[in-house]
C-alpha positions as a Python dict, from the first residue, in 0.01 Angstrom:
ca = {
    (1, 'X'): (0, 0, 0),
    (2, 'X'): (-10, 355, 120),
    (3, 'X'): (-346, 401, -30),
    (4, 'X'): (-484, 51, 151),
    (5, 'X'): (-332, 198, 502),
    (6, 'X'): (-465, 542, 490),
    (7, 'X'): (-793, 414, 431),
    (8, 'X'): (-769, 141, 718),
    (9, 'X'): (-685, 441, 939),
    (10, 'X'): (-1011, 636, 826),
    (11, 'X'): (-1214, 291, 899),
    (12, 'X'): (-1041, 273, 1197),
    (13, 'X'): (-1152, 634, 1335),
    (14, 'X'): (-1504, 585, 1240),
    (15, 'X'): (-1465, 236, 1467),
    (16, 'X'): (-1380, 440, 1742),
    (17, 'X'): (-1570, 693, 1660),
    (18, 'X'): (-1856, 476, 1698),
    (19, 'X'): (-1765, 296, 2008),
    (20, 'X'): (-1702, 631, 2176),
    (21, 'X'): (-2105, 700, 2096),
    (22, 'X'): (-2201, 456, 2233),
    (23, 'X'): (-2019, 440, 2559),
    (24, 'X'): (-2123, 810, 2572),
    (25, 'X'): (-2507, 710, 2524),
    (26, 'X'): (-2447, 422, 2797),
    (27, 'X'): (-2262, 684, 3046),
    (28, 'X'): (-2622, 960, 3005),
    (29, 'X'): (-2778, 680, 3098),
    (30, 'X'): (-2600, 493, 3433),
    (31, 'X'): (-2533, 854, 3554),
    (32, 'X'): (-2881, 887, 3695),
    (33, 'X'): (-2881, 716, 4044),
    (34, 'X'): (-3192, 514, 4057),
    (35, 'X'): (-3468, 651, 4301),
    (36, 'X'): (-3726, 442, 4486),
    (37, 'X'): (-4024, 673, 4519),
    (38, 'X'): (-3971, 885, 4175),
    (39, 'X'): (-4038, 797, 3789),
    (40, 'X'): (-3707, 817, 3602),
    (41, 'X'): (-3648, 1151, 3375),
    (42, 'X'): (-3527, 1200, 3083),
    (43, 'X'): (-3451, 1569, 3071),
    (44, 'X'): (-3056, 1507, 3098),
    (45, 'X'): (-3132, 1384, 2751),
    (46, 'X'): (-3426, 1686, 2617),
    (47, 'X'): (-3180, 1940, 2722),
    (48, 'X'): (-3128, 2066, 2379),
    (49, 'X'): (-2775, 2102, 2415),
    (50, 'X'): (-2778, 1732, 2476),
    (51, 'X'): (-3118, 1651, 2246),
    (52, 'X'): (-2964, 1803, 1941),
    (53, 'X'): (-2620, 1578, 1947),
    (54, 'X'): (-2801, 1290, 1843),
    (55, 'X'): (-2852, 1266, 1413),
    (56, 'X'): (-3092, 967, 1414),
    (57, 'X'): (-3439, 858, 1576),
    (58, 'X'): (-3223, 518, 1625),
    (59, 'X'): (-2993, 724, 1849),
    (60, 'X'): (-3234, 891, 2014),
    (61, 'X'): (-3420, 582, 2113),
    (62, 'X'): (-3104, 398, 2241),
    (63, 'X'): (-3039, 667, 2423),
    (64, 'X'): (-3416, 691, 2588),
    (65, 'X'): (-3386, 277, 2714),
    (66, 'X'): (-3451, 297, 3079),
    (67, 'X'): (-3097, 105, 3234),
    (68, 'X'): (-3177, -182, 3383),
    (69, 'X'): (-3179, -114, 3792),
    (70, 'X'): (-3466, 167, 3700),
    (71, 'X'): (-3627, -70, 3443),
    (72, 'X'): (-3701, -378, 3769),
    (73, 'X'): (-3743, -153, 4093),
    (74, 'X'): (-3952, 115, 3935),
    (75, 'X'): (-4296, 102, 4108),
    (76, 'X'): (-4624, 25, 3827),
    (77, 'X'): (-4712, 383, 3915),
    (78, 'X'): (-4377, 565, 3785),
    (79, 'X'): (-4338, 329, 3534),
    (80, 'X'): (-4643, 437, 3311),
    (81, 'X'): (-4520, 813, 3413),
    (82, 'X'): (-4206, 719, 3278),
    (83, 'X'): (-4336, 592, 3000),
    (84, 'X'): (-4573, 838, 2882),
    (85, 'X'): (-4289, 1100, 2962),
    (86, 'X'): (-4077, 881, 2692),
    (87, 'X'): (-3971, 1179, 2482),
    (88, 'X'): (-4056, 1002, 2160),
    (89, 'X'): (-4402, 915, 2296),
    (90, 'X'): (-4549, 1162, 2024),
    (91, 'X'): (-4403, 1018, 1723),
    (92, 'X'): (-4673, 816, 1695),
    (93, 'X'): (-4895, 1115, 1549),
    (94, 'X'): (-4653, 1182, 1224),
    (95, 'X'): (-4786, 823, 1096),
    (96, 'X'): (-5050, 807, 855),
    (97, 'X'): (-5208, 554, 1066),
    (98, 'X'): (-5208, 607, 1441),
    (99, 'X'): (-5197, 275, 1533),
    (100, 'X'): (-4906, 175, 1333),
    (101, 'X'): (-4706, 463, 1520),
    (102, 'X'): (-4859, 314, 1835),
    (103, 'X'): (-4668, 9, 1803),
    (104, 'X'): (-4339, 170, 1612),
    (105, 'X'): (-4344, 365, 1964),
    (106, 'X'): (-4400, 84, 2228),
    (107, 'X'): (-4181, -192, 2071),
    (108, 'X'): (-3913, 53, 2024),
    (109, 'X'): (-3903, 133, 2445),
    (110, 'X'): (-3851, -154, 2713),
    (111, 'X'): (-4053, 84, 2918),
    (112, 'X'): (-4346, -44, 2752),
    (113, 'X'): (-4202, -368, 2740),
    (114, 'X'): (-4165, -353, 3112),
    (115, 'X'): (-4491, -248, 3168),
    (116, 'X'): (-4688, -543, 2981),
    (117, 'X'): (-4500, -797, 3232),
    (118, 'X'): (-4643, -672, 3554),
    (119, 'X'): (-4924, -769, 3671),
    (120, 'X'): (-5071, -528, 3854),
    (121, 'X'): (-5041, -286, 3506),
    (122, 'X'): (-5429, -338, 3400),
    (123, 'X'): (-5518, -152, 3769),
    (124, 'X'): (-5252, 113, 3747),
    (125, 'X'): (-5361, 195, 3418),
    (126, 'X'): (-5670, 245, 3447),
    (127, 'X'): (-5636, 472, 3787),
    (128, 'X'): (-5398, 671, 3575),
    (129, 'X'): (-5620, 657, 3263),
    (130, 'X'): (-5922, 823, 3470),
    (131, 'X'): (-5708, 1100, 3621),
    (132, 'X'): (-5637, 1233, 3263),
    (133, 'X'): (-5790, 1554, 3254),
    (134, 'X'): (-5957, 1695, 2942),
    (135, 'X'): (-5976, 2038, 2905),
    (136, 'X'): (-6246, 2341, 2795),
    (137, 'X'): (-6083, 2549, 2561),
    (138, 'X'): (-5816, 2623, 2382),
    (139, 'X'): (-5607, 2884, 2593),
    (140, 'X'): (-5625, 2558, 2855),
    (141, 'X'): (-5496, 2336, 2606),
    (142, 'X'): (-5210, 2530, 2541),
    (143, 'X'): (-5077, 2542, 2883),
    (144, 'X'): (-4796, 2419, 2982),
    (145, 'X'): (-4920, 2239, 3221),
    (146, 'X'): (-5118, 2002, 3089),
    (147, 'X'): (-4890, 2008, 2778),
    (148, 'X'): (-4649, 1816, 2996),
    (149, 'X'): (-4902, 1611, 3217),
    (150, 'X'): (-5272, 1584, 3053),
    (151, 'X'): (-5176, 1660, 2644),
    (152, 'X'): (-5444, 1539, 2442),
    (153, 'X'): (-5165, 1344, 2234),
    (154, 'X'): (-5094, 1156, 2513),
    (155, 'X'): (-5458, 1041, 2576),
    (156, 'X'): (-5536, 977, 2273),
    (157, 'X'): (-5184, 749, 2276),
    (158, 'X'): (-5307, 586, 2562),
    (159, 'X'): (-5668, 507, 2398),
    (160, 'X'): (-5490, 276, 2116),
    (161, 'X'): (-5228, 166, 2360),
    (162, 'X'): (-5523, -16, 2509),
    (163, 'X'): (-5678, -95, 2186),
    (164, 'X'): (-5382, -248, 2050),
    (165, 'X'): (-5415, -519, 2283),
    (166, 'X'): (-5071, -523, 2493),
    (167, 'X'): (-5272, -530, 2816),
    (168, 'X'): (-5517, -856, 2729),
    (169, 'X'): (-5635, -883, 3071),
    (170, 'X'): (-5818, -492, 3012),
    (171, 'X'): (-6025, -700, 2797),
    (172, 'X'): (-6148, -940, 3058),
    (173, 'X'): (-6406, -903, 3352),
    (174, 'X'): (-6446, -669, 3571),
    (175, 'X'): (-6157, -434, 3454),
    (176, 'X'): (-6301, -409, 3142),
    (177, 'X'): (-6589, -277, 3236),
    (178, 'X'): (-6432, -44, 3451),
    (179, 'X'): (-6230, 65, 3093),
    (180, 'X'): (-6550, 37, 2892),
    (181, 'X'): (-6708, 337, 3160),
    (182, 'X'): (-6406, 520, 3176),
    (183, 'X'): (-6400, 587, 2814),
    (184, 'X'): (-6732, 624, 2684),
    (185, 'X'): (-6715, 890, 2979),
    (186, 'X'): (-6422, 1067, 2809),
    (187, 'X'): (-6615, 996, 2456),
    (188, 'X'): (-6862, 1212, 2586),
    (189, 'X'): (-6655, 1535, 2741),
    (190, 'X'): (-6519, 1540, 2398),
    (191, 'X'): (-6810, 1519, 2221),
    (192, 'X'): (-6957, 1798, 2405),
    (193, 'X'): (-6666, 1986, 2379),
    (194, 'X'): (-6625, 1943, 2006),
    (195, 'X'): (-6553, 2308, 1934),
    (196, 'X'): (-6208, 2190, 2126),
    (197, 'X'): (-6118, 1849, 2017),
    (198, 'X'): (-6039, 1692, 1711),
    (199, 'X'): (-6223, 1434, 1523),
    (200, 'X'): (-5871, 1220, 1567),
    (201, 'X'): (-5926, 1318, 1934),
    (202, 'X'): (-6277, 1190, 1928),
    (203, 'X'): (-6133, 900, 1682),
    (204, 'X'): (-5913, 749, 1966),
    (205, 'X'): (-6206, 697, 2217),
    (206, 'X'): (-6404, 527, 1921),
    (207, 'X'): (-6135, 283, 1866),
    (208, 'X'): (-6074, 156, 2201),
    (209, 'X'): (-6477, 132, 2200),
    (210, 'X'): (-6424, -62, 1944),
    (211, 'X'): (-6157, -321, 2071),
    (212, 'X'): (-6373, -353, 2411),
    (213, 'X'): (-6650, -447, 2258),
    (214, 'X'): (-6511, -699, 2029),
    (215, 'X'): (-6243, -828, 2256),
    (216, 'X'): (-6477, -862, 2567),
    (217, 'X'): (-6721, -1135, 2431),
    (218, 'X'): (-7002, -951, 2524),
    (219, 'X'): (-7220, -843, 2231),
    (220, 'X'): (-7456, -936, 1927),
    (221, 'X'): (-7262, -769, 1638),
    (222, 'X'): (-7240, -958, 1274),
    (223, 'X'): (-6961, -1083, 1142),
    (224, 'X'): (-6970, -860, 915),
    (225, 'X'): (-7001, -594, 1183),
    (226, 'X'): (-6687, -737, 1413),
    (227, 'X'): (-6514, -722, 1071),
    (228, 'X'): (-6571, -322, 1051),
    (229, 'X'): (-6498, -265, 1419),
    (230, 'X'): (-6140, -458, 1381),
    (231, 'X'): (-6082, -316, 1052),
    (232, 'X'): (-6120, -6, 1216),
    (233, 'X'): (-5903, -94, 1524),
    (234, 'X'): (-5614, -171, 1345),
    (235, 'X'): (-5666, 145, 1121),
    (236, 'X'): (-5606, 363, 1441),
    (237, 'X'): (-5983, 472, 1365),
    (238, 'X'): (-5807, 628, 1017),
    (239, 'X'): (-6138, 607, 749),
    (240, 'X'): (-6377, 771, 554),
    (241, 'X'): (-6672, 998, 724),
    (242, 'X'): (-6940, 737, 547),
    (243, 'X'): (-6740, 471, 722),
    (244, 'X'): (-6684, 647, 1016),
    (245, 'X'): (-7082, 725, 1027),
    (246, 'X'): (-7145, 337, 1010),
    (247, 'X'): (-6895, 257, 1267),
    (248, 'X'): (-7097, 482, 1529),
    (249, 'X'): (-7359, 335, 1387),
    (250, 'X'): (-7254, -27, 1508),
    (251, 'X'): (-7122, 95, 1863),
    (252, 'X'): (-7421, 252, 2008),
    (253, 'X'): (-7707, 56, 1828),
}
């Protein structure tokens, strides 16, 4: 009997010890007084004395949930800020396929959940999408500056974002066309500045290529050739150089 009690205590504890988590995770949150005119931050949670209490990406991510007053009055505008200053925004790179840690990232956020209900989020994207900067050498791409604001990461993030189809309406129209000049103009910087960015880099431009022109209506592939081009979508534009070769191929024929 003594035996069955102690352990009951122990269970008990951990109970407690639980709840007490996570009314401390839901207190880091409510504590931040919600600002009209701002994008939420998260750096009472990066602090690393704050960062480094949490054991589990599940933790971390509960933690990261925008509360709810932030999540409805946030303007379009500081909600993609907010979103592509979600601290686990980067994740998305450790996955074998890009894509794949595209969508662990924005169905584990209600930022991007948020964001795929309004609907003014195909315009605000794309203004925001055009003012990412790309960069001319290496020294700028290591400062902190656009580390924080313009990283690489986080346009190349955005790129399958859009590819992965949360946005349908960037596949329609005008707005599409808009997205289709926007980022065969950023397909081009980083082609020419090749000596700088990766092939993933250069990868991430080909694969929203790729879902505009399949998505939009508007071409005279194959079926065979839509088949590559969405094969290679929902790869994250992960695939052999022969296969990569053919895929350029198909775009700019």
């Amino acid at each position: 009997m003594k035996r069955v009690i102690f352990l009951l205590s122990i269970l008990g504890a951990l109970l407690a010890e639980s709840c007490n988590t996570q009314k401390s995770l839901n207190d880091v949150q409510v504590q931040i007084p919600f600002e009209e005119h701002v994008p939420y931050s998260f750096e009472h949670l990066t602090d690393p004395a704050v960062w480094i209490t949490f054991n589990t990406t599940a933790e971390m991510k509960e933690a990261c949930q925008l509360p709810e007053v932030w999540l409805k009055n946030m303007t379009t505008e500081n909600l993609i800020i907010t979103c592509m200053n979600y601290p686990l925004l980067l994740n998305y790179g450790v996955y074998q396929n890009n894509m794949d840690g595209v969508k662990a990232v924005v169905n584990g956020f209600n930022g991007f959940q948020e964001l795929s209900r309004r609907a003014d989020a195909p315009e605000k994207l794309m203004s925001f999408y055009k003012n990412l900067q790309l960069q001319d050498s290496f020294d700028a791409l290591r400062e902190k500056a656009f580390i924080e604001h313009n990283s690489i990461f986080k346009i190349g993030f955005l790129e399958l974002y859009f590819a992965a189809g949360y946005i349908p309406s960037l596949f329609e129209d005008d707005i599409c066309e808009i997205l289709k000049e926007d980022v065969e103009r950023k397909l081009e910087e980083k082609l020419k500045k090749s000596n700088v960015y990766s092939l993933n880099a250069i990868n991430s431009s080909l694969v929203v290529n790729s879902a505009i022109k399949v998505n939009s209506g508007n071409h005279s592939f194959s079926q065979v050739e839509i088949d590559e081009l969405d094969e290679f979508v929902k790869g994250g534009g992960s695939m052999s150089p022969e296969k990569l070769s053919n895929i350029s191929k198909i775009l700019f024929k």
